[in-house]
Amino acid sequence: MDQPSSSRPEEHVSIPDLTGVHPAWLPPGVFRAIGARRVLVLGDGPLTGTVRAEAEQACARHGGALEQDGTGSPDLVLALSAAAGQTPAARELLAGQGGSAVGEEGYLLARRDGVTVVLADDSAGLLYGLFHVVRLGEEAFTGERPAERHRPAARRRMLDHWDNIDVHPVMGQVERGYSGGSIFWRDGGPRGDLARVRAYARLLAATGVNAVTVNNVNVHATESRLLTDRLGDVAAIADEVRPYGIRVHLSVSFASPIRLGGLPTADPLDERVREWWARTTEQVYAAIPDFGGYVVKADSEGQPGPFAYGRSHADGANTLADALAPFGGVVHWRAFVYNHRQDWRDRSTDRARAAYDHFAPLDGRFRDNAILQVKHGPMDFQTREPVSPVIAAMPSTRLAVELQVTQEYTGQQRHVCYLAPMWKEVLGFGPWGADGRTVADVATGASGDGGGLVAVSNVGDDFYWTGHPLAQANLYAFGRLAWDPRLEPAALLDEWIDLTFAPAAGGDPGPLRRTLHALMDGSWRTYERYTAPLGVGFMVRPGHHYGPDVDGYEYTPWGTYHFADRDGAGVDRTRASGTGFTGQYPRPWSEVYESLGTCPDELLLFFHHVPYGHVLRDGATVIQHIYDTHFAGVEEVAESRRLWERADPGDPALHARVKELLDEQLRCAEEWRDQVNAYFFRRSGVPDARGRRIP
Ligand code: GCV
């Protein structure tokens, strides 16, 4: 189904041609294979104009030609199935498929008799097909290619921006942003740099992302007004991203009826409140006909919510869902609800339990267009967490799984930390055991109509978009995994390397590819080694969360503890003697995590409090494992730094930026090693079996 048409004439899409910004994975050279050929684009539809404009620009740059009708002999045909009859290659491909291509946002790709054909039922599919040909490059024009069907696993593939319009005194402009200011907002208003917004949409479309939320889930006073009197600012962004198939969503405050509507209450069951949401939403759709919907963080870290009125989160979500339903919109309601004012002395309260305790009893009570957005782990985007038990607990609710591309707890885009391997583990996890459905299956739903995948964006107004140039790979990989969770992290890294670096390297990035794999493939595990051990999490500096502070959160209200004493460390979350969190999982995990004998070592301290002498599966004691991994992690960073010194990315400035960041990563990793090792040595009194220096 095509998106509603916009107020803009889609046939005259201007392709952003930015100078002063890194092209990321779309440098002009990646269009060479297409642009050197005769290209025919057939069909109408909102995004067909974009496909045509892309092809035209590529041809103008690389010497090919855009054909005007189906009478010539094109090398590449990009056709909507409704228009396939206009040229033999597309007509035959369609006939071979029984008359319909592949459904919403999908495309068919085939090559026969020297013609490469992309066929789609809607123009979004055509756009994704075009970018697939871009990824393939010359390969798309070589030999024969039997028809391949490509469809997104999930209909909803969204990036959330935690961007504020105003600069927040503590958080800066982008909450947990490590790439400069917002690409949407500056000095209390829209940036007006709409070319950059469009360039961002283009990059996202090339990965498969089709939705963005343009403001922080922590909705402050100014940002609240994006829903009403500042809606025009949102509409302007929507106009820029629409040609790339991206819908705009808005984070809204649950208290909007009070803040903006002058009502005395935000009670979701109060008729005046329901009416206010309905009326306000109608106005939103009048301004933005393809508006995606709302994102809500309620009763969480100080944000208002339904608890104030004795209502449930289903009551809250449903009121907004009802307002959105007539227009086909959805509300993403976040399950990140916990008590952030916990008494650290209270050993019975376990933050990990909170989302399940609040939401599992509500299963089946959410409207169809209410999507419960669940962080992938039960705590908060730590380097290592188990999968959230909520994902297995709500079979009658549409769930979206939320990942964090921005590296809040994984090096803040100063450290190399390629996150696709972590996401792949999460998405491939079977909450009901190895033979059951996976997390990806739950998120995508049986027919792609699950809540989908959502991630917090890592983009800002930095030249490289992501602060650390190599952090671009995380953004790229998220989009591709949201499109197809079966993709492999190493293969995605190859795609990203080829697109980003091959044109400058004359087509083959060669030795750079090896260096980047050496630096990035294992970088998440390297990061894990030199930071918090065995799944215990946190141990970061409070507030900004960068760098080590083992006890930084230990005596705070945030519910993030490690309980290390002279004898051992870890959180007892068993049913037998702890908080009972293990009981929130179905079998086999409720049993696997409960027992010390079966709990995976990498999550040991997440689930159990164990003595330092506890022996892990590889024969090392917990204390020796802590020492060994921290020394090893630093060595690995030092090796990455050595490798990068010899690398040639074809761009001296990029080389220098990465080098400088690797220096910082090494400094910080040493700091982590020394603080963590010293802390546990002083607590336990157990010396390093290998006699290394622990300060
Ligand atoms: C946007 C963590 C972060 C907060 C973030 C919150 C959330 O607590 O530190 O900055 O707030 O998660 O996901 O809502």
mmCIF file of N, CA and C and ligand atoms in Angstrom, residues 162 171 175-176 216-218 297 300-301 334 336 338 351 375 380-381 402 404 408-409 456 543 545 558, ligand 1:
data_model
loop_
_atom_site.group_PDB
_atom_site.id
_atom_site.type_symbol
_atom_site.label_atom_id
_atom_site.label_comp_id
_atom_site.label_asym_id
_atom_site.label_seq_id
_atom_site.Cartn_x
_atom_site.Cartn_y
_atom_site.Cartn_z
ATOM 1 N N TRP A 162 16.328 11.159 20.605
ATOM 2 C CA TRP A 162 16.128 11.755 21.920
ATOM 3 C C TRP A 162 16.582 13.222 21.852
ATOM 4 N N MET A 171 21.894 17.453 30.047
ATOM 5 C CA MET A 171 22.003 16.453 28.980
ATOM 6 C C MET A 171 22.510 17.027 27.664
ATOM 7 N N GLU A 175 19.654 14.035 24.273
ATOM 8 C CA GLU A 175 19.860 13.223 25.478
ATOM 9 C C GLU A 175 20.581 11.946 25.073
ATOM 10 N N ARG A 176 21.685 11.695 25.737
ATOM 11 C CA ARG A 176 22.545 10.539 25.401
ATOM 12 C C ARG A 176 23.026 10.616 23.953
ATOM 13 N N ASN A 216 12.658 13.872 21.882
ATOM 14 C CA ASN A 216 12.985 13.042 23.043
ATOM 15 C C ASN A 216 11.732 12.474 23.715
ATOM 16 N N VAL A 217 11.843 11.250 24.194
ATOM 17 C CA VAL A 217 10.742 10.663 24.972
ATOM 18 C C VAL A 217 10.550 11.366 26.308
ATOM 19 N N ASN A 218 11.607 11.999 26.800
ATOM 20 C CA ASN A 218 11.430 12.904 27.940
ATOM 21 C C ASN A 218 10.964 14.230 27.336
ATOM 22 N N LYS A 297 6.488 7.921 26.901
ATOM 23 C CA LYS A 297 7.192 7.422 28.090
ATOM 24 C C LYS A 297 6.376 7.930 29.273
ATOM 25 N N SER A 300 7.611 7.107 34.197
ATOM 26 C CA SER A 300 8.973 6.615 34.070
ATOM 27 C C SER A 300 9.933 7.775 34.234
ATOM 28 N N GLU A 301 10.838 7.641 35.184
ATOM 29 C CA GLU A 301 11.883 8.647 35.406
ATOM 30 C C GLU A 301 11.296 10.060 35.413
ATOM 31 N N ARG A 334 5.891 2.953 25.843
ATOM 32 C CA ARG A 334 7.105 2.302 26.332
ATOM 33 C C ARG A 334 6.871 1.542 27.644
ATOM 34 N N PHE A 336 9.213 0.861 29.707
ATOM 35 C CA PHE A 336 10.344 1.196 30.586
ATOM 36 C C PHE A 336 9.806 1.932 31.828
ATOM 37 N N TYR A 338 9.685 1.846 35.965
ATOM 38 C CA TYR A 338 10.276 1.281 37.180
ATOM 39 C C TYR A 338 10.389 2.400 38.212
ATOM 40 N N ARG A 351 14.720 -3.803 40.234
ATOM 41 C CA ARG A 351 14.351 -3.038 39.037
ATOM 42 C C ARG A 351 14.133 -3.941 37.830
ATOM 43 N N LYS A 375 12.272 -2.393 25.971
ATOM 44 C CA LYS A 375 13.734 -2.433 25.842
ATOM 45 C C LYS A 375 14.186 -3.890 25.814
ATOM 46 N N ASP A 380 18.600 -1.707 31.346
ATOM 47 C CA ASP A 380 18.684 -0.456 30.593
ATOM 48 C C ASP A 380 19.885 -0.452 29.648
ATOM 49 N N PHE A 381 19.776 -1.159 28.545
ATOM 50 C CA PHE A 381 20.780 -1.067 27.489
ATOM 51 C C PHE A 381 22.215 -1.296 27.985
ATOM 52 N N GLU A 402 12.965 -2.560 21.541
ATOM 53 C CA GLU A 402 13.741 -1.314 21.449
ATOM 54 C C GLU A 402 15.216 -1.596 21.696
ATOM 55 N N GLN A 404 19.360 0.164 21.364
ATOM 56 C CA GLN A 404 19.982 1.483 21.516
ATOM 57 C C GLN A 404 21.181 1.589 20.579
ATOM 58 N N GLU A 408 25.142 4.821 24.699
ATOM 59 C CA GLU A 408 25.140 5.366 26.056
ATOM 60 C C GLU A 408 26.054 4.581 26.999
ATOM 61 N N TYR A 409 25.849 3.271 27.027
ATOM 62 C CA TYR A 409 26.621 2.433 27.949
ATOM 63 C C TYR A 409 27.697 1.628 27.227
ATOM 64 N N VAL A 456 17.139 3.719 19.411
ATOM 65 C CA VAL A 456 17.472 5.104 19.706
ATOM 66 C C VAL A 456 18.615 5.506 18.776
ATOM 67 N N GLY A 543 25.269 9.781 36.152
ATOM 68 C CA GLY A 543 24.881 10.955 35.369
ATOM 69 C C GLY A 543 25.210 10.796 33.911
ATOM 70 N N HIS A 545 27.460 8.613 32.578
ATOM 71 C CA HIS A 545 27.620 7.195 32.242
ATOM 72 C C HIS A 545 28.853 6.868 31.400
ATOM 73 N N TRP A 558 18.622 4.278 42.077
ATOM 74 C CA TRP A 558 18.316 3.862 40.702
ATOM 75 C C TRP A 558 18.109 2.360 40.515
HETATM 76 C C1 GCV B 1 15.496 9.288 27.524
HETATM 77 C C2 GCV B 1 18.007 5.698 30.433
HETATM 78 C C3 GCV B 1 18.756 6.919 29.974
HETATM 79 C C4 GCV B 1 17.838 8.121 29.892
HETATM 80 C C5 GCV B 1 16.675 7.763 28.950
HETATM 81 C C6 GCV B 1 15.968 6.554 29.511
HETATM 82 C C7 GCV B 1 14.828 6.086 28.629
HETATM 83 O O1 GCV B 1 17.619 5.826 31.759
HETATM 84 O O2 GCV B 1 19.839 7.152 30.825
HETATM 85 O O3 GCV B 1 18.582 9.207 29.408
HETATM 86 O O4 GCV B 1 15.786 8.843 28.832
HETATM 87 O O5 GCV B 1 16.881 5.489 29.619
HETATM 88 O O6 GCV B 1 15.030 5.137 27.899
HETATM 89 O O7 GCV B 1 13.752 6.657 28.697
#
